[in-house]
Every structure is written in structure tokens, then in C-alpha cells.
Amino acid sequence: MENFKITKLEKMFQVLQLCEMADEIWNEHFTPIIGKAQVDYMLDKFQSPHAIREQLEHGYEYYIFSIDDTDVGYMGINPEEDKLFLSKLYVKKASRKQGIAHRAIDYLCDLCRERELHSIWLTVNKHNDNTIAAYHKLGFSVVREQETDIGGDFVMDDYVMEKPVA
């Protein structure tokens, strides 16, 4: 993956690109886990142009992954006091199992060191077995369980996972 790039989202037209990717990835990956109605609700609430712009205004950062100038995934982070919240890390189906998540986590570890943050934490659906296994391989451990009411009669039933950064 010589031509792999991680680019910080800085232009508003990139928000639309990111939303298109989110729609593709979430519908493919999450519909079997949480159902189409919850996927549609969460895309609108968290990954719509309005939602992403609002997140950016409140300190979130988004990055797009590309290989040979083709977008293959993205991540969203929110730096906190002494930790980094990895809100989103998604890769298109055709590009999975190519080390993209590994490179993204390495990038975030470097970012944490620069910003003097001590760990990366995230939430992952308890039934998202392949992703949980991938995060374990990347050095994350489950630190607790969490249920979050996100409105619309939907609940996120997650593990909170964390990885220390030395």
C-alpha cells in the first residue's frame, strides 16, 4: 500500500464525500447488526453534512483514507483532556484486511504523543465481532460496557475499549 494517504478533512466539499462513504459503509456493515431503521437514524443523526459540520465546530477532526487517490475509508476523532476519543473508523468492504486500521491507529498513536494524550478510547457495538477482534489485535482492551439512548427509540449497546499510548 505504497500510495496510502491519511488526509485531514479541511474543505466543506469533503464533508459530502465523507457522508457518501458513510452511507455506503454503514448500510453494508451495520444493517445486519442493528437493522436498516437504526442505520438510517444514526446516519442522519451522526454522519449527515449538518451533523459533521457541527462536530467539526465542537473540536472533532475527520480524516479520509485513500489509496491511489481513491477514498477507501475515514475516521473521526475528538481530543479530550488526556485521552483521544476515536469516534469513527470505517473502511469500505473492498479495502478491509489490508492494514488500513493498523496504519490509522499508528497515526493516532503518533498524534497522541504529539499532543501528550495517554490513551485512545472508542465504543464498539457488542455484536460487531470482527471489529472487536480487530481492535483486540491493535492493542485495545474492553474496559466496560455501555448502553446509550440515542433517541428515536434506539439504544447503542457497546463495549468501551481503550489502548494506552506510551
mmCIF file of C-alpha atoms in Angstrom:
data_model
loop_
_atom_site.group_PDB
_atom_site.id
_atom_site.type_symbol
_atom_site.label_atom_id
_atom_site.label_comp_id
_atom_site.label_asym_id
_atom_site.label_seq_id
_atom_site.Cartn_x
_atom_site.Cartn_y
_atom_site.Cartn_z
ATOM 1 C CA MET A 1 0.000 0.000 0.000
ATOM 2 C CA GLU A 2 2.613 2.434 -1.131
ATOM 3 C CA ASN A 3 0.146 5.133 -2.170
ATOM 4 C CA PHE A 4 -1.863 5.122 1.059
ATOM 5 C CA LYS A 5 -2.670 8.553 2.500
ATOM 6 C CA ILE A 6 -4.452 9.919 5.545
ATOM 7 C CA THR A 7 -5.736 13.411 4.821
ATOM 8 C CA LYS A 8 -7.319 15.729 7.357
ATOM 9 C CA LEU A 9 -10.725 16.938 6.236
ATOM 10 C CA GLU A 10 -10.443 20.684 5.795
ATOM 11 C CA LYS A 11 -12.750 21.632 2.947
ATOM 12 C CA MET A 12 -16.514 21.547 3.154
ATOM 13 C CA PHE A 13 -16.899 19.621 -0.137
ATOM 14 C CA GLN A 14 -15.019 16.800 1.601
ATOM 15 C CA VAL A 15 -17.893 16.549 4.098
ATOM 16 C CA LEU A 16 -20.175 15.418 1.262
ATOM 17 C CA GLN A 17 -17.605 12.837 0.123
ATOM 18 C CA LEU A 18 -17.360 11.560 3.673
ATOM 19 C CA CYS A 19 -21.158 11.330 4.003
ATOM 20 C CA GLU A 20 -21.356 9.300 0.785
ATOM 21 C CA MET A 21 -18.741 6.896 2.136
ATOM 22 C CA ALA A 22 -20.559 6.693 5.481
ATOM 23 C CA ASP A 23 -23.806 5.809 3.727
ATOM 24 C CA GLU A 24 -22.133 3.029 1.727
ATOM 25 C CA ILE A 25 -20.133 1.577 4.627
ATOM 26 C CA TRP A 26 -22.829 1.809 7.291
ATOM 27 C CA ASN A 27 -25.548 0.277 5.123
ATOM 28 C CA GLU A 28 -23.290 -2.610 4.105
ATOM 29 C CA HIS A 29 -21.735 -3.301 7.500
ATOM 30 C CA PHE A 30 -24.239 -2.288 10.166
ATOM 31 C CA THR A 31 -27.615 -3.187 8.675
ATOM 32 C CA PRO A 32 -27.168 -6.907 9.561
ATOM 33 C CA ILE A 33 -26.111 -5.952 13.113
ATOM 34 C CA ILE A 34 -28.564 -3.189 14.108
ATOM 35 C CA GLY A 35 -31.115 -3.066 11.277
ATOM 36 C CA LYS A 36 -31.876 -0.610 8.478
ATOM 37 C CA ALA A 37 -34.059 1.714 10.583
ATOM 38 C CA GLN A 38 -31.313 2.317 13.157
ATOM 39 C CA VAL A 39 -28.659 2.711 10.451
ATOM 40 C CA ASP A 40 -30.759 5.368 8.709
ATOM 41 C CA TYR A 41 -31.409 7.132 12.015
ATOM 42 C CA MET A 42 -27.734 7.106 13.027
ATOM 43 C CA LEU A 43 -26.527 8.262 9.612
ATOM 44 C CA ASP A 44 -28.865 11.234 9.820
ATOM 45 C CA LYS A 45 -28.007 11.997 13.448
ATOM 46 C CA PHE A 46 -24.225 11.473 13.325
ATOM 47 C CA GLN A 47 -22.978 11.299 9.719
ATOM 48 C CA SER A 48 -25.082 13.822 7.784
ATOM 49 C CA PRO A 49 -23.465 17.010 6.452
ATOM 50 C CA HIS A 50 -25.148 19.044 9.200
ATOM 51 C CA ALA A 51 -24.021 16.648 11.956
ATOM 52 C CA ILE A 52 -20.419 16.508 10.743
ATOM 53 C CA ARG A 53 -20.175 20.285 10.375
ATOM 54 C CA GLU A 54 -21.492 20.651 13.926
ATOM 55 C CA GLN A 55 -18.963 18.093 15.206
ATOM 56 C CA LEU A 56 -16.143 19.950 13.439
ATOM 57 C CA GLU A 57 -17.249 23.168 15.141
ATOM 58 C CA HIS A 58 -17.007 21.409 18.515
ATOM 59 C CA GLY A 59 -13.452 20.069 18.210
ATOM 60 C CA TYR A 60 -13.867 16.871 16.219
ATOM 61 C CA GLU A 61 -11.395 16.141 13.447
ATOM 62 C CA TYR A 62 -12.097 13.921 10.449
ATOM 63 C CA TYR A 63 -9.559 12.173 8.238
ATOM 64 C CA ILE A 64 -10.068 10.442 4.904
ATOM 65 C CA PHE A 65 -8.101 7.337 3.923
ATOM 66 C CA SER A 66 -7.147 6.973 0.274
ATOM 67 C CA ILE A 67 -5.194 4.554 -1.864
ATOM 68 C CA ASP A 68 -4.033 5.802 -5.271
ATOM 69 C CA ASP A 69 -6.284 8.872 -4.803
ATOM 70 C CA THR A 70 -9.383 6.699 -4.285
ATOM 71 C CA ASP A 71 -11.204 7.211 -0.984
ATOM 72 C CA VAL A 72 -11.390 3.926 0.937
ATOM 73 C CA GLY A 73 -12.458 4.979 4.427
ATOM 74 C CA TYR A 74 -12.390 7.579 7.153
ATOM 75 C CA MET A 75 -12.053 8.260 10.847
ATOM 76 C CA GLY A 76 -13.337 10.867 13.247
ATOM 77 C CA ILE A 77 -11.617 11.798 16.499
ATOM 78 C CA ASN A 78 -12.217 14.124 19.406
ATOM 79 C CA PRO A 79 -9.228 15.078 21.568
ATOM 80 C CA GLU A 80 -10.119 15.228 25.256
ATOM 81 C CA GLU A 81 -8.208 16.321 28.341
ATOM 82 C CA ASP A 82 -5.723 13.449 28.445
ATOM 83 C CA LYS A 83 -7.222 10.906 26.021
ATOM 84 C CA LEU A 84 -8.245 10.724 22.396
ATOM 85 C CA PHE A 85 -11.770 9.580 21.569
ATOM 86 C CA LEU A 86 -11.830 7.568 18.342
ATOM 87 C CA SER A 87 -15.430 8.236 17.386
ATOM 88 C CA LYS A 88 -15.347 6.583 13.977
ATOM 89 C CA LEU A 89 -13.019 4.369 11.968
ATOM 90 C CA TYR A 90 -14.590 2.855 8.880
ATOM 91 C CA VAL A 91 -13.161 1.195 5.786
ATOM 92 C CA LYS A 92 -15.011 0.237 2.617
ATOM 93 C CA LYS A 93 -15.579 -3.504 2.303
ATOM 94 C CA ALA A 94 -13.258 -3.941 -0.714
ATOM 95 C CA SER A 95 -10.378 -2.330 1.198
ATOM 96 C CA ARG A 96 -10.674 -4.178 4.511
ATOM 97 C CA LYS A 97 -7.962 -6.537 5.758
ATOM 98 C CA GLN A 98 -5.230 -4.503 4.051
ATOM 99 C CA GLY A 99 -3.773 -2.936 7.190
ATOM 100 C CA ILE A 100 -5.645 0.369 6.923
ATOM 101 C CA ALA A 101 -6.922 0.268 10.508
ATOM 102 C CA HIS A 102 -3.422 -0.601 11.709
ATOM 103 C CA ARG A 103 -1.984 2.410 9.879
ATOM 104 C CA ALA A 104 -4.758 4.630 11.210
ATOM 105 C CA ILE A 105 -4.082 3.554 14.811
ATOM 106 C CA ASP A 106 -0.323 4.086 14.334
ATOM 107 C CA TYR A 107 -1.126 7.579 13.029
ATOM 108 C CA LEU A 108 -3.332 8.252 16.071
ATOM 109 C CA CYS A 109 -0.666 6.983 18.480
ATOM 110 C CA ASP A 110 1.785 9.464 16.955
ATOM 111 C CA LEU A 111 -0.857 12.194 17.247
ATOM 112 C CA CYS A 112 -1.392 11.290 20.914
ATOM 113 C CA ARG A 113 2.330 11.532 21.613
ATOM 114 C CA GLU A 114 2.479 14.960 19.923
ATOM 115 C CA ARG A 115 -0.497 16.187 21.948
ATOM 116 C CA GLU A 116 0.588 14.460 25.174
ATOM 117 C CA LEU A 117 -2.519 12.268 25.312
ATOM 118 C CA HIS A 118 -2.127 8.971 27.172
ATOM 119 C CA SER A 119 -4.629 6.676 25.511
ATOM 120 C CA ILE A 120 -7.141 6.151 22.708
ATOM 121 C CA TRP A 121 -10.658 5.031 23.570
ATOM 122 C CA LEU A 122 -13.665 4.044 21.491
ATOM 123 C CA THR A 123 -17.060 2.402 21.595
ATOM 124 C CA VAL A 124 -17.958 -0.652 19.537
ATOM 125 C CA ASN A 125 -21.265 -2.494 19.216
ATOM 126 C CA LYS A 126 -21.204 -5.662 21.329
ATOM 127 C CA HIS A 127 -22.312 -7.754 18.336
ATOM 128 C CA ASN A 128 -19.691 -6.372 15.922
ATOM 129 C CA ASP A 129 -17.469 -9.428 16.450
ATOM 130 C CA ASN A 130 -14.975 -8.928 13.596
ATOM 131 C CA THR A 131 -14.342 -5.326 14.582
ATOM 132 C CA ILE A 132 -13.931 -6.217 18.255
ATOM 133 C CA ALA A 133 -11.370 -8.876 17.262
ATOM 134 C CA ALA A 134 -9.532 -6.338 15.076
ATOM 135 C CA TYR A 135 -9.362 -3.819 17.912
ATOM 136 C CA HIS A 136 -8.012 -6.515 20.251
ATOM 137 C CA LYS A 137 -5.258 -7.221 17.684
ATOM 138 C CA LEU A 138 -4.496 -3.488 17.603
ATOM 139 C CA GLY A 139 -3.895 -3.430 21.357
ATOM 140 C CA PHE A 140 -7.297 -2.317 22.670
ATOM 141 C CA SER A 141 -8.943 -3.903 25.716
ATOM 142 C CA VAL A 142 -12.544 -3.803 26.877
ATOM 143 C CA VAL A 143 -12.750 -1.525 29.919
ATOM 144 C CA ARG A 144 -16.530 -1.504 30.433
ATOM 145 C CA GLU A 145 -19.952 -1.946 28.844
ATOM 146 C CA GLN A 146 -22.183 0.992 27.996
ATOM 147 C CA GLU A 147 -25.772 1.488 26.843
ATOM 148 C CA THR A 148 -26.594 4.882 25.349
ATOM 149 C CA ASP A 149 -30.058 6.111 24.455
ATOM 150 C CA ILE A 150 -29.588 7.989 21.172
ATOM 151 C CA GLY A 151 -33.234 8.956 20.697
ATOM 152 C CA GLY A 152 -35.721 7.661 18.153
ATOM 153 C CA ASP A 153 -36.340 4.639 20.407
ATOM 154 C CA PHE A 154 -32.793 3.409 19.636
ATOM 155 C CA VAL A 155 -30.025 2.386 22.007
ATOM 156 C CA MET A 156 -26.343 1.826 21.317
ATOM 157 C CA ASP A 157 -25.238 -1.298 23.219
ATOM 158 C CA ASP A 158 -21.454 -1.037 23.238
ATOM 159 C CA TYR A 159 -18.174 -2.062 24.732
ATOM 160 C CA VAL A 160 -15.834 0.771 25.644
ATOM 161 C CA MET A 161 -12.326 -0.207 24.570
ATOM 162 C CA GLU A 162 -9.087 1.572 25.328
ATOM 163 C CA LYS A 163 -5.467 1.414 24.212
ATOM 164 C CA PRO A 164 -2.679 3.025 26.230
ATOM 165 C CA VAL A 165 -0.183 5.124 24.280
ATOM 166 C CA ALA A 166 3.388 5.157 25.551
#
